[in-house]
Coordinates of C-alpha atoms in Angstrom, one line a residue:
D181 CA 163.7 116.2 73.3
S182 CA 162.5 118.9 75.6
S183 CA 165.6 120.9 74.6
L184 CA 164.7 120.4 70.9
S185 CA 161.2 121.7 71.5
A186 CA 162.6 124.8 73.2
Y187 CA 165.1 125.3 70.4
F188 CA 162.6 125.1 67.6
S189 CA 160.1 127.3 69.5
V190 CA 162.7 130.0 70.4
G191 CA 163.7 130.2 66.8
L192 CA 160.0 130.7 65.9
H193 CA 159.7 133.2 68.7
Q194 CA 162.6 135.3 67.4
K195 CA 161.7 135.1 63.7
W196 CA 158.6 133.3 62.4
F197 CA 159.0 130.8 59.5
W198 CA 156.4 128.6 57.9
H199 CA 157.6 125.1 58.2
F200 CA 155.0 122.4 58.9
F201 CA 157.6 119.8 60.0
L202 CA 160.7 120.5 62.0
G203 CA 164.0 118.8 62.6
N204 CA 165.5 115.7 61.1
A205 CA 162.6 113.6 62.5
Q206 CA 160.1 116.0 60.8
Y207 CA 158.1 116.6 63.9
P208 CA 154.6 118.0 63.1
A209 CA 154.8 121.7 64.0
A210 CA 151.6 122.6 65.9
F211 CA 153.1 121.9 69.3
Y212 CA 156.0 124.2 68.6
W213 CA 153.9 126.9 67.2
G214 CA 151.9 126.9 70.4
L215 CA 155.1 127.0 72.5
A216 CA 156.5 129.9 70.4
A217 CA 153.2 131.8 71.1
F218 CA 153.5 131.0 74.8
Y219 CA 156.9 132.5 74.8
K220 CA 155.3 135.8 73.9
I221 CA 153.5 135.7 77.2
L222 CA 156.3 134.3 79.4
T223 CA 160.0 134.8 78.5
P224 CA 161.7 131.6 77.2
S225 CA 163.0 129.7 80.2
L226 CA 163.1 126.2 81.7
F227 CA 160.1 127.2 83.8
S228 CA 157.9 128.5 81.0
T229 CA 158.9 125.5 78.8
L230 CA 157.7 123.0 81.4
L231 CA 154.7 125.1 82.4
Y232 CA 153.5 124.9 78.8
S233 CA 153.2 121.1 79.0
I234 CA 151.6 121.3 82.4
L235 CA 148.9 123.6 81.2
I236 CA 148.2 121.2 78.3
S237 CA 147.9 118.4 80.8
T238 CA 145.5 120.4 82.9
I239 CA 143.3 121.0 79.8
L240 CA 143.5 117.3 79.0
V241 CA 142.1 116.5 82.4
A242 CA 139.0 118.7 81.9
I243 CA 138.4 117.4 78.4
T244 CA 138.7 113.8 79.5
Y245 CA 135.6 114.0 81.7
W246 CA 133.6 115.8 79.0
A247 CA 134.6 113.3 76.4
A248 CA 133.8 110.3 78.6
R249 CA 130.4 111.7 79.6
S250 CA 129.5 112.0 75.9
T251 CA 129.4 108.2 75.7
F252 CA 129.8 106.6 79.1
S253 CA 128.0 106.4 82.5
K254 CA 128.9 108.7 85.3
S255 CA 130.9 106.1 87.2
L256 CA 133.0 105.2 84.2
S257 CA 133.5 108.9 83.4
I258 CA 134.7 109.6 87.0
F259 CA 137.1 106.7 86.7
C260 CA 138.5 108.1 83.4
L261 CA 138.8 111.6 85.1
M262 CA 140.6 110.2 88.2
T263 CA 143.0 108.2 86.0
S264 CA 143.9 111.3 84.1
V265 CA 144.4 113.4 87.3
T266 CA 146.9 111.1 89.1
G267 CA 147.5 108.3 86.6
F268 CA 151.1 107.6 85.7
W269 CA 150.5 107.7 81.9
V270 CA 149.3 111.3 81.9
L271 CA 151.7 112.5 84.5
Y272 CA 154.7 110.9 82.8
T273 CA 153.7 112.2 79.3
G274 CA 153.1 115.8 80.6
E275 CA 156.6 115.8 82.3
F276 CA 158.3 116.2 78.9
C277 CA 157.9 119.3 76.8
C278 CA 157.1 117.2 73.7
S279 CA 154.2 117.0 71.2
H280 CA 153.0 113.7 72.8
I281 CA 150.8 115.4 75.4
L282 CA 149.1 117.6 72.7
A283 CA 148.6 114.6 70.5
L284 CA 146.8 112.8 73.4
L285 CA 144.7 115.9 74.1
W286 CA 143.7 116.1 70.4
Q287 CA 142.8 112.4 70.4
I288 CA 140.5 112.7 73.5
A289 CA 138.8 115.7 72.0
C290 CA 138.3 113.7 68.8
L291 CA 136.7 110.9 70.8
G292 CA 134.5 113.4 72.6
F293 CA 133.0 114.8 69.4
L294 CA 132.6 111.3 68.1
G295 CA 130.6 110.5 71.2
G296 CA 128.5 113.6 70.4
L297 CA 127.4 112.0 67.1
I298 CA 126.3 108.8 69.0
Q299 CA 124.0 110.6 71.4
P300 CA 120.5 111.5 70.1
G301 CA 120.0 115.2 69.6
V302 CA 118.8 117.9 67.2
K303 CA 120.1 118.1 63.7
R304 CA 122.0 121.4 64.4
D305 CA 124.0 119.8 67.2
L306 CA 124.7 116.8 65.0
R307 CA 126.2 118.9 62.3
K308 CA 128.2 121.0 64.7
N309 CA 129.8 117.9 66.3
A310 CA 130.5 116.6 62.8
L311 CA 132.2 119.8 61.7
L312 CA 134.3 119.9 64.8
L313 CA 135.2 116.2 64.6
G314 CA 136.3 116.7 61.0
F315 CA 138.4 119.7 62.0
I316 CA 140.1 117.9 64.9
M317 CA 140.8 114.8 62.8
G318 CA 142.2 116.8 59.9
T319 CA 144.4 119.1 61.9
G320 CA 145.7 116.2 64.0
F321 CA 148.1 115.4 61.2
F322 CA 150.0 118.6 62.3
V323 CA 149.9 117.5 65.9
G324 CA 151.1 113.9 66.2
I325 CA 153.4 111.8 64.0
A326 CA 151.3 108.6 64.7
W327 CA 148.0 110.4 64.0
P328 CA 147.0 108.1 61.1
V329 CA 146.1 105.4 63.7
V330 CA 143.6 107.8 65.3
V331 CA 142.1 108.5 61.9
C332 CA 141.7 104.8 61.2
T333 CA 140.1 104.1 64.6
T334 CA 137.6 107.0 64.2
F335 CA 136.6 106.0 60.7
L336 CA 135.8 102.5 61.9
A337 CA 133.2 104.1 64.3
L338 CA 132.0 106.5 61.7
I339 CA 131.3 103.8 59.1
S340 CA 129.2 102.0 61.7
L341 CA 127.3 105.2 62.6
W342 CA 126.6 106.2 59.0
R343 CA 124.9 102.9 58.3
L344 CA 122.1 104.3 60.4
K345 CA 119.9 106.7 58.4
K346 CA 119.6 109.4 61.2
N347 CA 123.4 109.7 61.4
R348 CA 124.1 110.2 57.7
L349 CA 123.4 113.9 58.2
S350 CA 126.8 114.2 59.8
A351 CA 128.7 112.8 56.8
L352 CA 128.7 116.0 54.6
P353 CA 129.8 118.6 57.3
F354 CA 132.4 116.1 58.6
T355 CA 133.8 115.5 55.1
V356 CA 134.1 119.3 54.3
T357 CA 136.3 120.1 57.3
F358 CA 138.2 116.9 57.3
A359 CA 139.0 117.0 53.6
G360 CA 140.0 120.7 53.8
A361 CA 142.5 120.1 56.6
T362 CA 143.8 116.9 55.1
L363 CA 144.4 118.4 51.7
M364 CA 146.4 121.2 53.4
F365 CA 148.4 118.5 55.2
L366 CA 149.1 116.6 52.0
G367 CA 150.2 119.8 50.2
A368 CA 152.6 120.6 53.0
A369 CA 153.8 117.0 53.1
I370 CA 154.6 116.9 49.4
H371 CA 156.3 120.3 49.6
E372 CA 158.5 119.4 52.5
H373 CA 159.1 115.7 51.5
Y374 CA 157.4 114.4 54.6
G375 CA 157.8 110.7 55.5
Q376 CA 161.5 110.2 56.1
H377 CA 161.0 109.4 59.8
Y378 CA 158.5 106.7 58.9
R379 CA 160.9 105.0 56.6
E380 CA 163.7 105.1 59.2
L381 CA 161.6 103.6 61.9
W382 CA 159.9 100.9 59.8
I383 CA 160.7 97.5 61.4
L384 CA 160.7 95.5 58.2
R385 CA 163.6 97.4 56.6
S386 CA 166.5 95.2 55.6
N387 CA 168.9 96.7 58.1
T388 CA 166.8 95.7 61.1
E389 CA 169.0 93.8 63.6
W390 CA 166.5 91.3 65.0
T391 CA 168.8 90.1 67.8
H392 CA 168.6 93.5 69.4
Q393 CA 165.1 94.2 68.2
W394 CA 163.3 91.5 70.2
P395 CA 163.7 93.2 73.6
D396 CA 162.4 96.5 72.1
T397 CA 159.4 94.8 70.5
V398 CA 158.5 92.8 73.7
S399 CA 158.8 96.0 75.7
N400 CA 155.7 97.4 73.9
L401 CA 153.7 94.9 75.9
T402 CA 155.7 94.5 79.2
S403 CA 156.2 98.2 79.7
L404 CA 152.4 98.6 80.1
F405 CA 152.0 96.1 83.0
W406 CA 155.4 95.0 84.3
R407 CA 158.6 96.9 83.3
N408 CA 160.6 98.3 80.5
L409 CA 163.2 95.9 79.1
T410 CA 165.3 98.6 77.5
D411 CA 166.7 102.0 78.6
A412 CA 164.5 104.1 76.3
Y413 CA 161.5 106.2 77.4
G414 CA 159.3 104.2 79.6
P415 CA 158.6 103.2 83.2
T416 CA 161.4 102.7 85.7
W417 CA 159.4 101.0 88.5
G418 CA 156.6 98.7 87.4
G419 CA 154.7 99.4 84.3
M420 CA 152.8 102.4 82.9
F421 CA 149.8 100.9 84.8
N422 CA 150.5 100.2 88.5
P423 CA 149.5 96.7 89.9
L424 CA 146.0 97.9 90.9
M425 CA 145.3 99.4 87.5
T426 CA 146.8 96.3 85.8
S427 CA 144.4 94.1 87.8
L428 CA 141.4 96.2 86.7
F429 CA 142.6 96.1 83.1
F430 CA 142.7 92.3 83.0
L431 CA 139.4 92.2 84.9
G432 CA 137.9 94.4 82.2
L433 CA 139.1 92.0 79.6
V434 CA 136.6 89.5 81.0
E435 CA 133.8 91.6 79.4
F436 CA 135.2 90.7 76.0
K437 CA 133.6 87.3 76.3
N438 CA 130.6 89.0 74.8
I439 CA 132.5 90.6 71.9
Q440 CA 130.7 88.7 69.2
S441 CA 127.4 90.4 70.1
S442 CA 128.8 93.9 70.8
R443 CA 130.0 96.3 68.1
F444 CA 131.2 98.6 70.9
L445 CA 133.6 96.0 72.3
K446 CA 134.8 95.2 68.8
W447 CA 135.7 98.9 68.3
I448 CA 137.4 99.2 71.7
L449 CA 139.6 96.2 70.9
A450 CA 140.3 97.6 67.4
G451 CA 141.2 100.9 69.0
L452 CA 143.5 99.2 71.5
L453 CA 145.4 97.3 68.8
L454 CA 145.6 100.1 66.3
G455 CA 146.8 102.5 69.0
A456 CA 149.6 100.2 70.0
S457 CA 150.6 99.3 66.4
P458 CA 153.2 102.1 65.9
G459 CA 155.2 100.6 68.7
F460 CA 155.2 97.1 67.3
L461 CA 155.9 98.3 63.8
S462 CA 158.9 100.5 64.8
K463 CA 162.5 99.7 65.3
S464 CA 163.8 100.5 68.8
F465 CA 161.4 101.2 71.7
D466 CA 159.7 104.4 72.9
V467 CA 156.6 104.0 75.1
F468 CA 155.1 107.1 73.6
R469 CA 154.5 105.2 70.4
L470 CA 151.8 103.3 72.4
L471 CA 150.2 106.6 73.4
H472 CA 147.1 106.4 71.2
S473 CA 146.1 103.1 72.8
Y474 CA 145.9 104.8 76.2
P475 CA 142.3 105.9 76.1
F476 CA 141.2 102.4 75.2
Q477 CA 143.4 100.9 78.0
V478 CA 141.6 103.2 80.4
V479 CA 138.1 102.3 79.2
I480 CA 138.9 98.5 79.6
A481 CA 140.3 99.2 83.1
G482 CA 137.1 101.2 83.8
M483 CA 134.9 98.2 82.8
G484 CA 137.0 96.2 85.3
F485 CA 136.4 98.9 87.9
Q486 CA 132.6 98.7 87.4
R487 CA 132.7 94.9 87.5
L488 CA 134.6 95.1 90.8
L489 CA 132.1 97.6 92.4
E490 CA 129.1 95.5 91.4
A491 CA 130.2 92.9 94.0
Y492 CA 129.6 95.4 96.8
P493 CA 126.5 97.3 98.1
S494 CA 126.2 100.8 96.8
K495 CA 127.2 102.5 100.1
R496 CA 130.2 100.3 100.6
A497 CA 131.2 100.7 96.9
I498 CA 131.9 104.4 97.4
S499 CA 134.4 103.5 100.2
I500 CA 136.0 100.9 98.1
A501 CA 136.4 103.3 95.2
L502 CA 137.9 106.0 97.4
L503 CA 140.3 103.5 98.9
F504 CA 141.3 102.2 95.5
F505 CA 142.0 105.7 94.1
G506 CA 143.9 106.6 97.2
V507 CA 146.3 103.7 97.0
S508 CA 146.5 103.8 93.2
S509 CA 147.3 107.5 93.2
S510 CA 150.0 107.0 95.9
L511 CA 151.7 104.3 93.7
D512 CA 151.7 106.5 90.6
L513 CA 152.9 109.6 92.4
F514 CA 155.7 107.6 94.0
H515 CA 156.6 106.3 90.5
I516 CA 156.6 109.8 89.0

């Protein structure tokens, strides 16, 4: 897949052509446009191809803390930051020169601007965040093939926000940019007959061999916390979450005992399930189809992290946190 990325981008680098979807799988083209432009700076090579993904991963780390601080406490934001710096999910995704890492960056930016709509502020800032959120959401269709699940998750939050009178000011500027980018995507999709890849992957097609499908379907769950049951993309030692992170995730699930009284917890659960749905609705297994559930996995693990630290005095909690990240980072770096 990294070779395909380089192949598409070298072609664009040598002679530009306007195709919004590339290859038999109709990959959205934004990632390859960026790599072709990057080849103008550094000559096409294995080094420059891998460096492109690494740079996107670095930007993702910076944006993660900004996005988390727009909604969460400092401790939870630092947890999200540390998880993106040395966590296996981000390290593994950034190892491949594929559009997945850019799709994750786009999603986290989307969540950051969404958080900006939640915070109280002046009308000008509200409209600016709404404009940028609409742009990110609309252009995301050109970034990731599973982007519709991000759109659905974001709209669930927006509908809840727009019920409040003070947040309705964001509806018009958001709609203008989102509708503009989405109409451009729909025009390109119709022109280039987009959608073949969706039809080929749809699990409910008549040619699905269920005997071979069950290990692939179950791997969408086991690959997160235990191991991959197939030879496809996925972890080779443990899960995408190491044992410590897995423990925090299940500890965070304890918070969902209050889900009936918390719209936020309901949305986190919806985001987790929607983000994982491409994996469960697809034939074969590819861990990157679970990618858009990753931010919600981290938030749940972060709630478990906060719950763990509450059991210790504040001075000792810092030592516990440093010890945890030291051991967790060592496990993930060993895995990578």
